[in-house]
PDB file of C-alpha atoms in Angstrom:
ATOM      1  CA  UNK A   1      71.124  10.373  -9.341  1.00  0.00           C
ATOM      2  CA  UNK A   2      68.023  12.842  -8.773  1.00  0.00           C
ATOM      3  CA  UNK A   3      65.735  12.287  -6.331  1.00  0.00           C
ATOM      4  CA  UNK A   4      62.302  13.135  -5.368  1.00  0.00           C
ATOM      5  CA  UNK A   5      62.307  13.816  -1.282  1.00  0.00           C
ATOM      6  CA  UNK A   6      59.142  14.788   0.627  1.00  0.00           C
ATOM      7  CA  UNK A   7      58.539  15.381   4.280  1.00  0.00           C
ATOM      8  CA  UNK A   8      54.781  16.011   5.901  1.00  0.00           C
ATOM      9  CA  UNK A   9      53.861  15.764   9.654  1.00  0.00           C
ATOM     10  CA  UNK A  10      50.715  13.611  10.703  1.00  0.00           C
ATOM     11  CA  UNK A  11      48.903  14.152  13.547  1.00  0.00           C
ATOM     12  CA  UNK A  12      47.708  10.175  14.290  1.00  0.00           C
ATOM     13  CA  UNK A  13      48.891   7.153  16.143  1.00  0.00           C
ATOM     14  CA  UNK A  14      52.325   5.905  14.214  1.00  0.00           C
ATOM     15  CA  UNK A  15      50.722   2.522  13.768  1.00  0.00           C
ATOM     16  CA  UNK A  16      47.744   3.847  11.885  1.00  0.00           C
ATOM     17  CA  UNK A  17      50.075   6.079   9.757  1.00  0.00           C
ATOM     18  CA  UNK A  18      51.960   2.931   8.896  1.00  0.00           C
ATOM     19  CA  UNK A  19      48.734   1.054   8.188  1.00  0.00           C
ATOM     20  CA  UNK A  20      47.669   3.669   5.737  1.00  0.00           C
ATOM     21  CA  UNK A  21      51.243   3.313   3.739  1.00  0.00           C
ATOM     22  CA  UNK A  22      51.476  -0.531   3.312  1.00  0.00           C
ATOM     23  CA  UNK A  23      47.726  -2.138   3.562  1.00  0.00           C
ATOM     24  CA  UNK A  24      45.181  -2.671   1.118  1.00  0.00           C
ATOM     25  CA  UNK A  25      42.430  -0.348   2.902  1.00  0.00           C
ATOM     26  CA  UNK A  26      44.958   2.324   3.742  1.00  0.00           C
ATOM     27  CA  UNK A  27      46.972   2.796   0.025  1.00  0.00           C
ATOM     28  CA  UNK A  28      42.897   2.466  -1.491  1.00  0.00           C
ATOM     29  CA  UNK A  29      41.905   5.635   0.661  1.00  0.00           C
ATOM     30  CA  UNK A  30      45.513   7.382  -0.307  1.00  0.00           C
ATOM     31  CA  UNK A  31      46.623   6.450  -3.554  1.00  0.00           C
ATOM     32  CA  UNK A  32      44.018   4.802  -6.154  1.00  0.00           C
ATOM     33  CA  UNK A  33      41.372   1.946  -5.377  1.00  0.00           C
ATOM     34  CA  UNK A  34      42.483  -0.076  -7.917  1.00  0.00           C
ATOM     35  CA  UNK A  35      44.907  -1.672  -6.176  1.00  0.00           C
ATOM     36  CA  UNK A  36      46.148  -5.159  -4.602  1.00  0.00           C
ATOM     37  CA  UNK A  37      48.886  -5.332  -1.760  1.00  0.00           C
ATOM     38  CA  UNK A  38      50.297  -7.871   0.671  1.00  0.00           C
ATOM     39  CA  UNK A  39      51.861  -6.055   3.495  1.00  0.00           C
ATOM     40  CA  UNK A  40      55.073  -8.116   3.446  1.00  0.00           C
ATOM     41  CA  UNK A  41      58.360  -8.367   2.470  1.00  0.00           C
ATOM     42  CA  UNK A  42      58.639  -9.776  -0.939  1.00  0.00           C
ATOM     43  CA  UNK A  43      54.848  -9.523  -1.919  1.00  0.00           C
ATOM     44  CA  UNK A  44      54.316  -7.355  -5.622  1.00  0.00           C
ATOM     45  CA  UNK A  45      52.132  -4.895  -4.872  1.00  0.00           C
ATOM     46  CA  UNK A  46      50.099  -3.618  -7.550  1.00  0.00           C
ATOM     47  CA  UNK A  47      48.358  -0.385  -8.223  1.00  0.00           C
ATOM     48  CA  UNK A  48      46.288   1.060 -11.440  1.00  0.00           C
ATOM     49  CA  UNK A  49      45.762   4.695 -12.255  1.00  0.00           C
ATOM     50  CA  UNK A  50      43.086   5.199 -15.239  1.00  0.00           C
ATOM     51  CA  UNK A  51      43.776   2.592 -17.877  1.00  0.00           C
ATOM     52  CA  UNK A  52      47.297   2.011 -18.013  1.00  0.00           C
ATOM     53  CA  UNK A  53      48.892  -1.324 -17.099  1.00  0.00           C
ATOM     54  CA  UNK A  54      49.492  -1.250 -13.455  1.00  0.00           C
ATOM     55  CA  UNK A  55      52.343  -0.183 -11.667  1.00  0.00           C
ATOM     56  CA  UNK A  56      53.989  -3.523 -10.065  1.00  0.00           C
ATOM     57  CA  UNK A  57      56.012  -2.596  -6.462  1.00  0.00           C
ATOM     58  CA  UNK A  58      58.157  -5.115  -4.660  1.00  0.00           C
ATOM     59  CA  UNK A  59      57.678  -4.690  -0.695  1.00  0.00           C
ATOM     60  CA  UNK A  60      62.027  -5.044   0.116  1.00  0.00           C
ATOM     61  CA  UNK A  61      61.651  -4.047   3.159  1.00  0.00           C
ATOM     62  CA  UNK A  62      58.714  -3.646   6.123  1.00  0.00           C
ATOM     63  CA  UNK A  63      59.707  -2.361   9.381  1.00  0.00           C
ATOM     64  CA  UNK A  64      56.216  -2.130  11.865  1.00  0.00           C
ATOM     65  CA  UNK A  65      55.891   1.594  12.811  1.00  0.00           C
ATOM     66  CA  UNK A  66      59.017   2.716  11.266  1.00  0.00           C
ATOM     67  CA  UNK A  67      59.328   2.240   7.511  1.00  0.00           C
ATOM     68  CA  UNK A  68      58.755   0.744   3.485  1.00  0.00           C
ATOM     69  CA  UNK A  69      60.825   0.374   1.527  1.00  0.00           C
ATOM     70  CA  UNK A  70      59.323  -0.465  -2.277  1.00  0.00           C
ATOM     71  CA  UNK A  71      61.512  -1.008  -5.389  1.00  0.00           C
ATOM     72  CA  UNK A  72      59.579  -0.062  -8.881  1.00  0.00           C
ATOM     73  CA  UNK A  73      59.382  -3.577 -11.105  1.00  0.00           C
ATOM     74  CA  UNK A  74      57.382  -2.180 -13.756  1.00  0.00           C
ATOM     75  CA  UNK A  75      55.655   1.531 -14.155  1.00  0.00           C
ATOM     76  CA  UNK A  76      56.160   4.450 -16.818  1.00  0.00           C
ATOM     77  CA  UNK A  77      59.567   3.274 -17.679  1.00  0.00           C
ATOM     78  CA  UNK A  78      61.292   6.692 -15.990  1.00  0.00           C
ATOM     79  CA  UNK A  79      59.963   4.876 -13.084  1.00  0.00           C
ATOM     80  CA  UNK A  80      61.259   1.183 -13.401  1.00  0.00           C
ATOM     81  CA  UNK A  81      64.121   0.500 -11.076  1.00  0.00           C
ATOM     82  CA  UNK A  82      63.236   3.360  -8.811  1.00  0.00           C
ATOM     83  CA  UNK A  83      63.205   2.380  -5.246  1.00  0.00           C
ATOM     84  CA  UNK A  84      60.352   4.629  -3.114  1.00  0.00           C
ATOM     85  CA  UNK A  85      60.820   4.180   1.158  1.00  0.00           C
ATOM     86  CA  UNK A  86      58.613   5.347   3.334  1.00  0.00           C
ATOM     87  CA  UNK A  87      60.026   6.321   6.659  1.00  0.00           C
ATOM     88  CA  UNK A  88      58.192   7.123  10.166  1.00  0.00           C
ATOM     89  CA  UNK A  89      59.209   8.832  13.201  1.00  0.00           C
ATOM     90  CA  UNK A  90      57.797  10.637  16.348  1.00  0.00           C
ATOM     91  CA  UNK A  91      57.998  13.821  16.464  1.00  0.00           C
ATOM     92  CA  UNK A  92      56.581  16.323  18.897  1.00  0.00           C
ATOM     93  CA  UNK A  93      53.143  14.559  19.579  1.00  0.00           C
ATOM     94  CA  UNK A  94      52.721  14.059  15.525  1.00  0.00           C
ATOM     95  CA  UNK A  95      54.157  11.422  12.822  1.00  0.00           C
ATOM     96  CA  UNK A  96      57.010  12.895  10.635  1.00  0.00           C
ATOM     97  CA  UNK A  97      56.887  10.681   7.204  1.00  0.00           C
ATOM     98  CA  UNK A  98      59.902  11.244   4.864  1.00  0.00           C
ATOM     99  CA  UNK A  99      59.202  10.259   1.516  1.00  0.00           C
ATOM    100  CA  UNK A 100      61.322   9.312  -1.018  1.00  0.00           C
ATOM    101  CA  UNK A 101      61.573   8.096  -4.474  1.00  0.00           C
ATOM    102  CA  UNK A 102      65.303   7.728  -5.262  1.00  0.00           C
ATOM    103  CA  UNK A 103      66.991   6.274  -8.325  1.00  0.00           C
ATOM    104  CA  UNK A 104      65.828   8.895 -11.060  1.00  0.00           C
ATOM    105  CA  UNK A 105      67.882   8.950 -13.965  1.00  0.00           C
ATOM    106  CA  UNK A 106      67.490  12.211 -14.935  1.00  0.00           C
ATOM    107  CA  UNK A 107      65.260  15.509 -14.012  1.00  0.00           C
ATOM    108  CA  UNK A 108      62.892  15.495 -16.839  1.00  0.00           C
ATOM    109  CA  UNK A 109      58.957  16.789 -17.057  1.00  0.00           C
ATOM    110  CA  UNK A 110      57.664  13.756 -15.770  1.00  0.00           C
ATOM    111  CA  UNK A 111      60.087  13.491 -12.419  1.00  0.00           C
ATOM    112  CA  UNK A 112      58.488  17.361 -11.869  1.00  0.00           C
ATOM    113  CA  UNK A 113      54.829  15.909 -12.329  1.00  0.00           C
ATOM    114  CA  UNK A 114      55.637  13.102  -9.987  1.00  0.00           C
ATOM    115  CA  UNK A 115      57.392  15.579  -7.402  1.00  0.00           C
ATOM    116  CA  UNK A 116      53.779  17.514  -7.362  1.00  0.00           C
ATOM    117  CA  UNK A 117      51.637  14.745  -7.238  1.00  0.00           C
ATOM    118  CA  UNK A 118      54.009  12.761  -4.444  1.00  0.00           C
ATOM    119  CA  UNK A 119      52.936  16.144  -2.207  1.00  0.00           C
ATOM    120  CA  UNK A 120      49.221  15.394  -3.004  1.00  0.00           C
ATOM    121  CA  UNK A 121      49.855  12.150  -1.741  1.00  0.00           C
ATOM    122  CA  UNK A 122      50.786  12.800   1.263  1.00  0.00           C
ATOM    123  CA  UNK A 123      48.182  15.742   1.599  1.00  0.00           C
ATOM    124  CA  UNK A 124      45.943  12.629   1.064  1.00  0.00           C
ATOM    125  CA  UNK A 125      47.334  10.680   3.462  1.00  0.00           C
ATOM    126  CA  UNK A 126      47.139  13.514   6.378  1.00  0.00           C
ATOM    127  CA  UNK A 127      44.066  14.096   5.191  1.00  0.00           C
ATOM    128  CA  UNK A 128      43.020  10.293   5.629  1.00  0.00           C
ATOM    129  CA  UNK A 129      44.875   9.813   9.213  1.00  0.00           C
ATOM    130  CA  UNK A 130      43.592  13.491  10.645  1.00  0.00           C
ATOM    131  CA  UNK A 131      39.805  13.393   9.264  1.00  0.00           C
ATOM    132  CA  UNK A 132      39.290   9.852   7.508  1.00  0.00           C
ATOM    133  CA  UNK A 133      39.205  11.137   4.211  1.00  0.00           C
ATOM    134  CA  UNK A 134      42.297  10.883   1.621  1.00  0.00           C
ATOM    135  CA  UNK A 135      42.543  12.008  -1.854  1.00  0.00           C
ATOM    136  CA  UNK A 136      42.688   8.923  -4.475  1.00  0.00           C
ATOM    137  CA  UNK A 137      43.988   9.610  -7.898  1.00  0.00           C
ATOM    138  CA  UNK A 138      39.829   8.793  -8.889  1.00  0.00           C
ATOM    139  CA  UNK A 139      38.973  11.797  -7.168  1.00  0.00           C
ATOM    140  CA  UNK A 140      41.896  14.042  -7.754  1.00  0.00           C
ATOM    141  CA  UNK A 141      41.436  16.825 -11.190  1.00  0.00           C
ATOM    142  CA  UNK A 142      44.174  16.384 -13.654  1.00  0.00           C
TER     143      UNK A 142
ATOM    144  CA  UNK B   1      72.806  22.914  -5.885  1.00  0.00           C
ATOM    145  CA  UNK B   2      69.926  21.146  -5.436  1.00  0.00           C
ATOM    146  CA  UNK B   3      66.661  22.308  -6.613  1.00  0.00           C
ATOM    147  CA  UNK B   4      63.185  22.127  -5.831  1.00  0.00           C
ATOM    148  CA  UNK B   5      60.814  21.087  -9.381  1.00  0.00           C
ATOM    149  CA  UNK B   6      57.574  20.558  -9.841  1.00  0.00           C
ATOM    150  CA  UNK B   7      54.807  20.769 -12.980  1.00  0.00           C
ATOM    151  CA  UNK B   8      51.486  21.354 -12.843  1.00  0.00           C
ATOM    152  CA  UNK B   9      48.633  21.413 -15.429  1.00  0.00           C
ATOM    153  CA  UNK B  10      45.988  24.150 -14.796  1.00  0.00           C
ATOM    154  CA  UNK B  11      42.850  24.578 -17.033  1.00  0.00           C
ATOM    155  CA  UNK B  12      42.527  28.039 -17.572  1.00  0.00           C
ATOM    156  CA  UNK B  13      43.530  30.883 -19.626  1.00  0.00           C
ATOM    157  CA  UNK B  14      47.105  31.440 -19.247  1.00  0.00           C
ATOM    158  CA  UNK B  15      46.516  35.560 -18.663  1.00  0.00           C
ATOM    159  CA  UNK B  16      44.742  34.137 -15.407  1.00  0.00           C
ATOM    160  CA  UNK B  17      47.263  31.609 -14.150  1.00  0.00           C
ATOM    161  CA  UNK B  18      50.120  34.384 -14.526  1.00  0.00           C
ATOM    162  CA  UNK B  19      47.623  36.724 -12.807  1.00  0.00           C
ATOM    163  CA  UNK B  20      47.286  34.170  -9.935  1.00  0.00           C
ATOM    164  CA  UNK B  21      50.940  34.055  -9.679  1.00  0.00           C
ATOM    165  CA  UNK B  22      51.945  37.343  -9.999  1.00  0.00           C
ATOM    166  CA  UNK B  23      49.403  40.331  -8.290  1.00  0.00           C
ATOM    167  CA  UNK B  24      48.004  40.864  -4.687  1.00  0.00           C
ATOM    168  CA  UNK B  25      44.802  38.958  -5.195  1.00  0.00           C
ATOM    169  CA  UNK B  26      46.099  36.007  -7.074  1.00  0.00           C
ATOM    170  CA  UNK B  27      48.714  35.330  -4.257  1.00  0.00           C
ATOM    171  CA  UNK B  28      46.371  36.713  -1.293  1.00  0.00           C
ATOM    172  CA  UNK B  29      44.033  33.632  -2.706  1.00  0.00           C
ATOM    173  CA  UNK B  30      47.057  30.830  -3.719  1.00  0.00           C
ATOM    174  CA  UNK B  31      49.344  31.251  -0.966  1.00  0.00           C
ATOM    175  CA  UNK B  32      49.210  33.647   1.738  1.00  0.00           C
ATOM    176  CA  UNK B  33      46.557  36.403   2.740  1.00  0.00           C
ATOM    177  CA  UNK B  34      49.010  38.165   4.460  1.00  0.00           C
ATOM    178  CA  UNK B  35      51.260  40.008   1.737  1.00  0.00           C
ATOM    179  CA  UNK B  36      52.093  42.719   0.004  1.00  0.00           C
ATOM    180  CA  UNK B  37      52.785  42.466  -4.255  1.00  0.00           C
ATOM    181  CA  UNK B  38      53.534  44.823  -6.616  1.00  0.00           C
ATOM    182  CA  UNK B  39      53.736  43.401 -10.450  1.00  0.00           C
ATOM    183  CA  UNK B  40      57.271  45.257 -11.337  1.00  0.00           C
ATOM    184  CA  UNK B  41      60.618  44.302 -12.269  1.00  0.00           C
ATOM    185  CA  UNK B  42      62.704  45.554  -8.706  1.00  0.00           C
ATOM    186  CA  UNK B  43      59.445  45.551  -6.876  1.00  0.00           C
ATOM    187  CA  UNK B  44      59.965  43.717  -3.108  1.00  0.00           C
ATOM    188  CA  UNK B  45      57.213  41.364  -2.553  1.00  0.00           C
ATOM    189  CA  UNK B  46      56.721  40.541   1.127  1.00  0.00           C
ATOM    190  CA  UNK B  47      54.804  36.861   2.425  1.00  0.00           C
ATOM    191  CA  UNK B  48      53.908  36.411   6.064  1.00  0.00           C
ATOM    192  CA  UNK B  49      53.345  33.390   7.139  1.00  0.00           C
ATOM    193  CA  UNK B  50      52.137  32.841  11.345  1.00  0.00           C
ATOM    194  CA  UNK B  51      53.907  35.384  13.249  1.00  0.00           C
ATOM    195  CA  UNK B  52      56.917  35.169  11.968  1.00  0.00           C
ATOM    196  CA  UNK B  53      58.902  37.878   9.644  1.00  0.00           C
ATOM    197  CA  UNK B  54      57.713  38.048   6.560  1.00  0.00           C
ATOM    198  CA  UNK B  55      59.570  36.604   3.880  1.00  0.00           C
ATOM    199  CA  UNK B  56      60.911  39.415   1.288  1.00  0.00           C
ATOM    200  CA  UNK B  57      61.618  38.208  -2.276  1.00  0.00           C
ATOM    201  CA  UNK B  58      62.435  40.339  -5.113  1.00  0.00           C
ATOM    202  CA  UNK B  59      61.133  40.221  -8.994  1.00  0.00           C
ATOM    203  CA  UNK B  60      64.062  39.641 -10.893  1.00  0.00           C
ATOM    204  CA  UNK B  61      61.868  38.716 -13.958  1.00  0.00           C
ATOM    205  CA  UNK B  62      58.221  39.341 -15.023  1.00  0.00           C
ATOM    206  CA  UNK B  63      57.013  38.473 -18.709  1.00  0.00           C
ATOM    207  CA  UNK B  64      53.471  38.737 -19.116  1.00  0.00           C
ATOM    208  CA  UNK B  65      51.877  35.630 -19.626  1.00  0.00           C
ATOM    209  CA  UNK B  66      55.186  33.766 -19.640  1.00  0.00           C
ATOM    210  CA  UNK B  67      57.317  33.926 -16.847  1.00  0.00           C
ATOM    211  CA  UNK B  68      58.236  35.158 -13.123  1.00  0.00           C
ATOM    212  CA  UNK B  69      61.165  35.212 -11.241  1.00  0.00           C
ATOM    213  CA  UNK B  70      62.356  36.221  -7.504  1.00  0.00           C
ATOM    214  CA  UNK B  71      65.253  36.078  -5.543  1.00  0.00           C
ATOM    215  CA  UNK B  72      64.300  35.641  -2.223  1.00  0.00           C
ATOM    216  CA  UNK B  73      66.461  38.664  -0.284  1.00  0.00           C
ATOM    217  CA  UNK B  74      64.778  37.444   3.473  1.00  0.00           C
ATOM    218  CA  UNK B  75      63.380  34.484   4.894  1.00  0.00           C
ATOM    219  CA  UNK B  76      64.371  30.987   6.444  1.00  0.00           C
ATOM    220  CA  UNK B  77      68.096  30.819   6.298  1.00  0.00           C
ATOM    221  CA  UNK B  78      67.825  27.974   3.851  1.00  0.00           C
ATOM    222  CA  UNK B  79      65.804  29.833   1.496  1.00  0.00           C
ATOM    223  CA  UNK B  80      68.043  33.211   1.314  1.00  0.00           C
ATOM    224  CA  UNK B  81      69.500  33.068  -1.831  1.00  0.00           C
ATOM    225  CA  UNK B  82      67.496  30.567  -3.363  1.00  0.00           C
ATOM    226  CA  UNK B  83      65.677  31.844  -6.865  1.00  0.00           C
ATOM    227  CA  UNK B  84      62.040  30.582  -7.082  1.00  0.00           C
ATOM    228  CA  UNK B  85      60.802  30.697 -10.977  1.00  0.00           C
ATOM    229  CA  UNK B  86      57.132  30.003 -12.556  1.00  0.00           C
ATOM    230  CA  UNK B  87      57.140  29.308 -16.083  1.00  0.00           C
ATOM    231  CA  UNK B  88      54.036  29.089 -18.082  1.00  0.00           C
ATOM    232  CA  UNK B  89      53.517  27.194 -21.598  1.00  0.00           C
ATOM    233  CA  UNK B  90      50.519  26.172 -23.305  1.00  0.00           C
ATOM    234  CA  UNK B  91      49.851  23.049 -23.356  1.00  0.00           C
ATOM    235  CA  UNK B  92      46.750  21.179 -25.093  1.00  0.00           C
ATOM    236  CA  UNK B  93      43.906  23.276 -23.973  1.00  0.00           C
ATOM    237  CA  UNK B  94      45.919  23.974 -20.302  1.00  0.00           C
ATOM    238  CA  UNK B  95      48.862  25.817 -18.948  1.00  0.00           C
ATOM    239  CA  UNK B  96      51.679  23.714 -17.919  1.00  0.00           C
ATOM    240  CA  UNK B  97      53.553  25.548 -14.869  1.00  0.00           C
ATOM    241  CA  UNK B  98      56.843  24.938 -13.794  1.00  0.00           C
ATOM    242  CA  UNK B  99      57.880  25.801 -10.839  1.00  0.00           C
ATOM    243  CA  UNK B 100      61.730  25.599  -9.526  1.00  0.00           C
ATOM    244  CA  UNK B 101      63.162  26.691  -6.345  1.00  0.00           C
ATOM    245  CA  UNK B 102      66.970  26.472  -7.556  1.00  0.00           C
ATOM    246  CA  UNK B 103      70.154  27.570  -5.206  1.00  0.00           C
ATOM    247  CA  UNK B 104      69.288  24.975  -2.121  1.00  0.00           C
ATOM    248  CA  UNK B 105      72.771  24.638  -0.410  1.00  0.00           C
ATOM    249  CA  UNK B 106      71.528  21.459   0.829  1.00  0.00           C
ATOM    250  CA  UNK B 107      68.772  18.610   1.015  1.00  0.00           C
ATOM    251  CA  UNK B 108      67.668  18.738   4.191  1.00  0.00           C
ATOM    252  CA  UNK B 109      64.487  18.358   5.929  1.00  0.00           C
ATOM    253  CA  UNK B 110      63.339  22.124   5.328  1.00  0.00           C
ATOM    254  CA  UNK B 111      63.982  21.394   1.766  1.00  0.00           C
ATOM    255  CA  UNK B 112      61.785  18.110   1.675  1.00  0.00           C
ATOM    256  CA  UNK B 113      59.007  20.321   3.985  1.00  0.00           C
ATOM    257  CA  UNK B 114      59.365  23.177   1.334  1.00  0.00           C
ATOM    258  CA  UNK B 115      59.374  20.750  -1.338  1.00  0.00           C
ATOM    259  CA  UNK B 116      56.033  19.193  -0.032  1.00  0.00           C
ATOM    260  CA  UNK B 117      54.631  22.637   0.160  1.00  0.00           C
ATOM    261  CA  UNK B 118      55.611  23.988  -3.088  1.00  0.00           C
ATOM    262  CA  UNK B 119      52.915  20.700  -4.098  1.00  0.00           C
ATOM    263  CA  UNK B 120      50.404  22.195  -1.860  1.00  0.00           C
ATOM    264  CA  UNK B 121      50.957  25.394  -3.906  1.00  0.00           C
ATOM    265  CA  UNK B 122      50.001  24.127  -7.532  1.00  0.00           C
ATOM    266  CA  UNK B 123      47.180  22.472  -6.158  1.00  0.00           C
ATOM    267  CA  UNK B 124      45.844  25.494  -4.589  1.00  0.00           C
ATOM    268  CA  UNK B 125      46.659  27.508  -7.822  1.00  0.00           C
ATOM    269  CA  UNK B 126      45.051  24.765  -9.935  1.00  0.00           C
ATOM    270  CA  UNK B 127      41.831  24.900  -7.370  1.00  0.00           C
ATOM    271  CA  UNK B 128      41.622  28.906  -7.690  1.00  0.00           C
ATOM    272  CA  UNK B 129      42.317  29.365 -11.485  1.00  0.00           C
ATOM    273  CA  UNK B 130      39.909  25.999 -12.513  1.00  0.00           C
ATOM    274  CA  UNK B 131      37.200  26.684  -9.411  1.00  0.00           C
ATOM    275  CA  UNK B 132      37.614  30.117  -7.892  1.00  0.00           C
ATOM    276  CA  UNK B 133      38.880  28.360  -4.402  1.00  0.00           C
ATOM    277  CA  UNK B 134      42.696  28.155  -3.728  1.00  0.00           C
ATOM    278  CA  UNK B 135      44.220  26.869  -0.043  1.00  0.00           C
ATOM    279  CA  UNK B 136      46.018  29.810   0.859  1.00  0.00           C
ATOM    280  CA  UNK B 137      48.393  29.766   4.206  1.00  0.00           C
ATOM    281  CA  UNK B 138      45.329  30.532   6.561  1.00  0.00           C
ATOM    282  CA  UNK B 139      43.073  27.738   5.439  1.00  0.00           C
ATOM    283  CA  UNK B 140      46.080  24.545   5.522  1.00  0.00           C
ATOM    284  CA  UNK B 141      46.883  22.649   8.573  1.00  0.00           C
ATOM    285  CA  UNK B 142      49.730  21.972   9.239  1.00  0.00           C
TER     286      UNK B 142
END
């Protein structure tokens, strides 16, 4: 099955990378402020971009310092029954976060919009670690 | 073989996004200000990034307003070989761009660094076509 698989090096304290990718505070500053999240394993996370229903996340795994592991409950339904991890490790004085969204069922026009804008997310979260200030999807231009 | 596939919407005239993509200035201001592009089928583009050897990629295809392709003849290991394509199409007042880095032997974690790059790319085309400013090479941290 496709996948979507990032990698981007932070330069910031692995716990505060790992706060930005699983609490409330840290996803509002990286992904959309519109948003509710428990930072543990079996919470539903959810998360709103513009006025669609919200995208519902089950936390399946939490590992302090080291990684998330999410699987999609609802979402655009190329989404649903995706499973997106989150994984952290030190690497020459900086963070190295592999991203991944796994489970596609196909490479279609949407998978290649979701490829781009998983790269501006985590340009958003450097951005946010490195110099306090992420990208949101409520200030990104589509 | 895996690929590398992204979309991006730009709002602009589509002459100006394949300008962007394809001549000295465009690129100079998207990717790298260290090049050298001629707009010709056969034509050897070269990229430097740092102080490394500049990658070399040849245009296979150029269609005005449509498409671009190059076969990248020197660079990264990983990347030798590899065909990189940008394929315009209007789309409701914007140009969707698709953008494919096909021929990966492997998914490794150049590929997912590439892949998160190749995001950084459409954003910085999107940011030069829409607002004059792109993120070229020289202005990213890495």
């Amino acid at each position: 099955m496709p996948s979507i698989e990032h990698i981007q090096y932070v330069k910031a304290p692995i716990e505060q990378v790992f706060a930005a990718l699983t609490t409330q505070a840290g996803l509002a500053a990286v992904w959309t402020d519109n948003l509710s999240v428990t930072p543990e394993v079996g919470a539903i996370n959810s998360f709103a971009f513009g006025s669609g229903k919200p995208d519902r996340m089950k936390v399946v795994e939490l590992v302090p310092g080291r990684r998330q592991l999410w699987h999609c409950l609802d979402s655009d339904p190329e989404w649903i029954g995706t499973e997106i991890s989150f994984d952290l490790e030190p690497r020459k004085g900086k963070v190295a976060v592999t991203l991944k969204q796994e489970k596609w069922r196909a490479v279609t026009e949407f998978y290649r919009f979701c490829n781009y804008n998983w790269g501006v997310f985590l340009l958003s979260l450097k951005g946010y670690c490195e110099d306090g200030k992420g990208i949101p999807y409520q200030d990104r231009k589509f």
